[in-house]
Amino acid sequence: MEAWIQKIERELLPGLDFESEKPHDPVVVHKLPAPWQLVGAGNYAAVVSHPDMPGLVVKVYAPGRDGWEDEVEVYRKLGEHPAYSRCHYAKKPYLILKRMNGRTLYDCIRSGIRIPERVILDIEEACDYARRLGLVPQDLHAKNVMMEDGRGKVLDVSDFLGDTPDTMWEDMKKAYYRLYLPLLSKHPIPMPDTLLNGVRKSYRWLRRNSS
């Protein structure tokens, strides 16, 4: 691990140029040193990988964005659980995490890949596990949960130290059981990004105006 820490601090961090332009949009990566590869971009951080480190990813928080300390504490509390990643090392502004493989539920819907009920039940159990530890699952939308080998996984736990219950996952479950399961689960069809982005924006507007 020490060799990778040095590689991150001597190669990745000095050569990584990215920023969080808007708090509700993914970070924008302008430059990433080779052979590092972008795995994903959240609202506050970028997740990257190295071809010689296939089982791990590095999550780097964007300049000016808070949350690193909270995420480290959440992973400390979660410990080992099959639906969550694990933090192997943390030093501000980055964390070295166990890599989660598979596809986000957003990608599954976009590509027309069937999402079995087992995935939803796994994520619900993972939420219950977090609650028993005193955490509050937050921000669990279709891009933050994943299907890997037919099982549900939680990708982002950075907001789990909040104290206000979030209805986002409950709304996702309702949509799954009321719309997806009876209408699309047997014969899923690809959904264009324009449609999904429209649904996302409409949902954000409804949440903002109903609170």
Short mmCIF file of C-alpha atoms in Angstrom, two decimals:
data_model
loop_
_atom_site.label_atom_id
_atom_site.label_comp_id
_atom_site.label_asym_id
_atom_site.label_seq_id
_atom_site.Cartn_x
_atom_site.Cartn_y
_atom_site.Cartn_z
CA MET A 1 0.00 0.00 0.00
CA GLU A 2 2.87 2.39 0.73
CA ALA A 3 4.00 2.24 -2.91
CA TRP A 4 0.52 3.21 -4.08
CA ILE A 5 0.30 6.06 -1.60
CA GLN A 6 3.52 7.48 -3.02
CA LYS A 7 2.26 7.01 -6.60
CA ILE A 8 -0.95 8.84 -5.75
CA GLU A 9 0.81 11.74 -4.05
CA ARG A 10 3.68 12.06 -6.56
CA GLU A 11 1.86 11.32 -9.83
CA LEU A 12 -1.92 11.51 -9.53
CA LEU A 13 -2.55 14.52 -7.31
CA PRO A 14 -0.01 16.90 -8.95
CA GLY A 15 -1.30 16.02 -12.43
CA LEU A 16 -5.03 16.01 -11.68
CA ASP A 17 -6.87 19.17 -12.75
CA PHE A 18 -10.58 19.18 -11.91
CA GLU A 19 -13.22 21.34 -10.28
CA SER A 20 -16.72 21.26 -8.85
CA GLU A 21 -18.46 24.02 -10.78
CA LYS A 22 -21.96 23.54 -9.35
CA PRO A 23 -22.91 21.67 -6.16
CA HIS A 24 -25.65 19.63 -7.90
CA ASP A 25 -23.65 18.69 -11.01
CA PRO A 26 -20.75 16.22 -11.40
CA VAL A 27 -17.20 17.56 -11.07
CA VAL A 28 -15.47 18.47 -14.33
CA VAL A 29 -12.11 16.78 -14.95
CA HIS A 30 -9.87 18.87 -17.21
CA LYS A 31 -6.71 16.77 -16.98
CA LEU A 32 -5.87 13.31 -15.67
CA PRO A 33 -2.31 11.95 -15.86
CA ALA A 34 -1.82 8.69 -17.79
CA PRO A 35 -2.36 5.85 -17.19
CA TRP A 36 -4.93 6.84 -14.56
CA GLN A 37 -8.52 6.47 -15.77
CA LEU A 38 -11.72 8.21 -14.71
CA VAL A 39 -14.19 5.77 -13.17
CA GLY A 40 -16.86 8.24 -12.11
CA ALA A 41 -17.58 11.83 -11.17
CA GLY A 42 -19.77 12.84 -8.26
CA ASN A 43 -20.87 16.30 -7.21
CA TYR A 44 -17.88 16.82 -4.93
CA ALA A 45 -15.26 14.26 -5.97
CA ALA A 46 -13.77 12.25 -8.82
CA VAL A 47 -13.09 8.51 -8.66
CA VAL A 48 -10.11 7.22 -10.63
CA SER A 49 -8.33 3.91 -11.15
CA HIS A 50 -4.92 2.66 -12.26
CA PRO A 51 -4.51 -0.41 -14.55
CA ASP A 52 -1.99 -1.93 -12.14
CA MET A 53 -4.39 -1.56 -9.20
CA PRO A 54 -7.54 -3.35 -10.46
CA GLY A 55 -9.14 -4.00 -7.08
CA LEU A 56 -8.92 -0.43 -5.81
CA VAL A 57 -10.03 3.08 -6.73
CA VAL A 58 -8.98 6.50 -5.48
CA LYS A 59 -11.65 9.04 -4.61
CA VAL A 60 -10.33 12.61 -4.67
CA TYR A 61 -12.34 15.54 -3.34
CA ALA A 62 -12.42 18.66 -5.50
CA PRO A 63 -10.75 21.86 -4.23
CA GLY A 64 -13.08 23.84 -2.00
CA ARG A 65 -15.49 20.97 -1.36
CA ASP A 66 -16.09 19.59 2.12
CA GLY A 67 -17.05 16.05 3.05
CA TRP A 68 -13.77 14.14 3.22
CA GLU A 69 -13.78 13.86 7.03
CA ASP A 70 -17.41 12.74 7.09
CA GLU A 71 -16.86 10.03 4.49
CA VAL A 72 -13.86 8.65 6.35
CA GLU A 73 -15.95 8.43 9.51
CA VAL A 74 -18.82 6.71 7.69
CA TYR A 75 -16.52 4.01 6.33
CA ARG A 76 -15.03 3.54 9.79
CA LYS A 77 -18.51 2.88 11.18
CA LEU A 78 -19.65 0.65 8.29
CA GLY A 79 -16.70 -1.73 8.57
CA GLU A 80 -17.19 -4.87 6.45
CA HIS A 81 -20.49 -5.31 4.59
CA PRO A 82 -21.08 -6.92 1.18
CA ALA A 83 -23.13 -4.01 -0.14
CA TYR A 84 -20.56 -1.33 0.68
CA SER A 85 -17.03 -0.53 -0.36
CA ARG A 86 -14.24 -0.40 2.22
CA CYS A 87 -11.75 2.36 2.93
CA HIS A 88 -8.20 1.00 2.98
CA TYR A 89 -6.45 4.35 3.50
CA ALA A 90 -7.39 8.01 3.79
CA LYS A 91 -5.38 11.19 3.68
CA LYS A 92 -6.97 14.48 2.77
CA PRO A 93 -8.16 15.04 0.05
CA TYR A 94 -8.35 11.38 -1.06
CA LEU A 95 -9.46 7.92 0.00
CA ILE A 96 -8.29 4.54 -1.32
CA LEU A 97 -11.37 2.34 -1.61
CA LYS A 98 -12.21 -1.21 -2.61
CA ARG A 99 -13.45 -1.10 -6.18
CA MET A 100 -17.14 -1.78 -6.76
CA ASN A 101 -17.75 -3.41 -10.13
CA GLY A 102 -21.01 -3.66 -12.01
CA ARG A 103 -23.40 -1.07 -13.41
CA THR A 104 -25.35 1.70 -11.72
CA LEU A 105 -29.12 1.35 -11.81
CA TYR A 106 -29.14 4.47 -13.99
CA ASP A 107 -26.97 2.67 -16.56
CA CYS A 108 -29.17 -0.42 -16.33
CA ILE A 109 -32.30 1.60 -17.08
CA ARG A 110 -30.56 3.53 -19.85
CA SER A 111 -29.28 0.32 -21.47
CA GLY A 112 -32.43 -1.75 -20.99
CA ILE A 113 -30.79 -4.21 -18.55
CA ARG A 114 -33.24 -5.96 -16.25
CA ILE A 115 -33.04 -5.04 -12.56
CA PRO A 116 -34.21 -7.99 -10.42
CA GLU A 117 -36.01 -7.39 -7.14
CA ARG A 118 -33.06 -8.96 -5.28
CA VAL A 119 -31.06 -5.80 -6.03
CA ILE A 120 -33.65 -3.57 -4.37
CA LEU A 121 -33.89 -5.86 -1.34
CA ASP A 122 -30.09 -5.89 -0.95
CA ILE A 123 -29.92 -2.10 -0.96
CA GLU A 124 -32.78 -1.88 1.53
CA GLU A 125 -30.98 -4.31 3.85
CA ALA A 126 -27.80 -2.23 3.49
CA CYS A 127 -29.76 0.87 4.52
CA ASP A 128 -31.15 -0.95 7.57
CA TYR A 129 -27.62 -2.03 8.51
CA ALA A 130 -26.39 1.57 8.31
CA ARG A 131 -29.31 2.80 10.43
CA ARG A 132 -28.50 0.25 13.13
CA LEU A 133 -25.03 1.81 13.33
CA GLY A 134 -26.52 5.27 13.88
CA LEU A 135 -26.04 6.41 10.27
CA VAL A 136 -28.69 8.02 8.08
CA PRO A 137 -28.64 6.83 4.44
CA GLN A 138 -28.85 9.83 2.13
CA ASP A 139 -28.67 10.71 -1.56
CA LEU A 140 -29.40 7.17 -2.78
CA HIS A 141 -30.44 7.84 -6.36
CA ALA A 142 -30.01 5.68 -9.46
CA LYS A 143 -26.40 6.79 -10.06
CA ASN A 144 -25.35 6.03 -6.48
CA VAL A 145 -26.59 2.44 -6.28
CA MET A 146 -25.39 -0.46 -8.40
CA MET A 147 -26.06 -4.00 -9.58
CA GLU A 148 -23.10 -6.39 -9.46
CA ASP A 149 -23.65 -10.06 -10.34
CA GLY A 150 -27.36 -9.65 -9.65
CA ARG A 151 -26.86 -8.15 -6.18
CA GLY A 152 -27.41 -4.62 -4.95
CA LYS A 153 -24.56 -2.34 -3.88
CA VAL A 154 -24.32 1.19 -2.49
CA LEU A 155 -21.71 3.38 -4.19
CA ASP A 156 -21.75 6.67 -2.29
CA VAL A 157 -21.94 6.95 1.50
CA SER A 158 -20.53 10.45 1.87
CA ASP A 159 -23.78 11.93 3.23
CA PHE A 160 -24.59 9.20 5.75
CA LEU A 161 -23.66 11.36 8.76
CA GLY A 162 -26.60 13.68 8.19
CA ASP A 163 -29.38 13.80 10.77
CA THR A 164 -32.39 14.31 8.47
CA PRO A 165 -33.95 11.21 6.87
CA ASP A 166 -33.93 11.39 3.07
CA THR A 167 -36.92 10.15 1.06
CA MET A 168 -34.93 9.66 -2.16
CA TRP A 169 -34.47 5.92 -1.73
CA GLU A 170 -38.10 5.51 -0.65
CA ASP A 171 -39.18 7.30 -3.82
CA MET A 172 -36.95 5.02 -5.89
CA LYS A 173 -38.50 1.95 -4.31
CA LYS A 174 -42.00 3.24 -5.04
CA ALA A 175 -41.06 3.87 -8.67
CA TYR A 176 -39.58 0.38 -8.92
CA TYR A 177 -42.60 -1.46 -7.48
CA ARG A 178 -45.32 0.71 -9.01
CA LEU A 179 -43.86 1.36 -12.47
CA TYR A 180 -40.73 -0.64 -13.30
CA LEU A 181 -41.71 -4.05 -11.89
CA PRO A 182 -45.20 -4.29 -13.50
CA LEU A 183 -44.37 -2.48 -16.78
CA LEU A 184 -40.70 -2.95 -17.65
CA SER A 185 -39.09 -5.75 -15.66
CA LYS A 186 -40.06 -8.57 -18.04
CA HIS A 187 -39.16 -6.69 -21.22
CA PRO A 188 -36.91 -3.74 -20.32
CA ILE A 189 -36.20 -1.29 -23.11
CA PRO A 190 -33.38 1.27 -23.37
CA MET A 191 -34.23 4.76 -22.16
CA PRO A 192 -32.53 7.78 -23.79
CA ASP A 193 -30.47 10.13 -21.65
CA THR A 194 -32.74 13.02 -22.58
CA LEU A 195 -35.72 11.26 -21.02
CA LEU A 196 -33.81 10.22 -17.90
CA ASN A 197 -32.32 13.69 -17.41
CA GLY A 198 -35.79 15.16 -17.78
CA VAL A 199 -37.09 12.82 -15.08
CA ARG A 200 -34.13 13.72 -12.83
CA LYS A 201 -34.67 17.46 -13.22
CA SER A 202 -38.42 17.16 -12.69
CA TYR A 203 -37.84 15.09 -9.56
CA ARG A 204 -35.38 17.66 -8.15
CA TRP A 205 -37.90 20.44 -8.86
CA LEU A 206 -40.68 18.53 -7.10
CA ARG A 207 -38.49 17.80 -4.07
CA ARG A 208 -37.35 21.42 -3.83
CA ASN A 209 -40.87 22.79 -4.06
CA SER A 210 -42.47 20.27 -1.72
CA SER A 211 -40.01 20.82 1.14
#
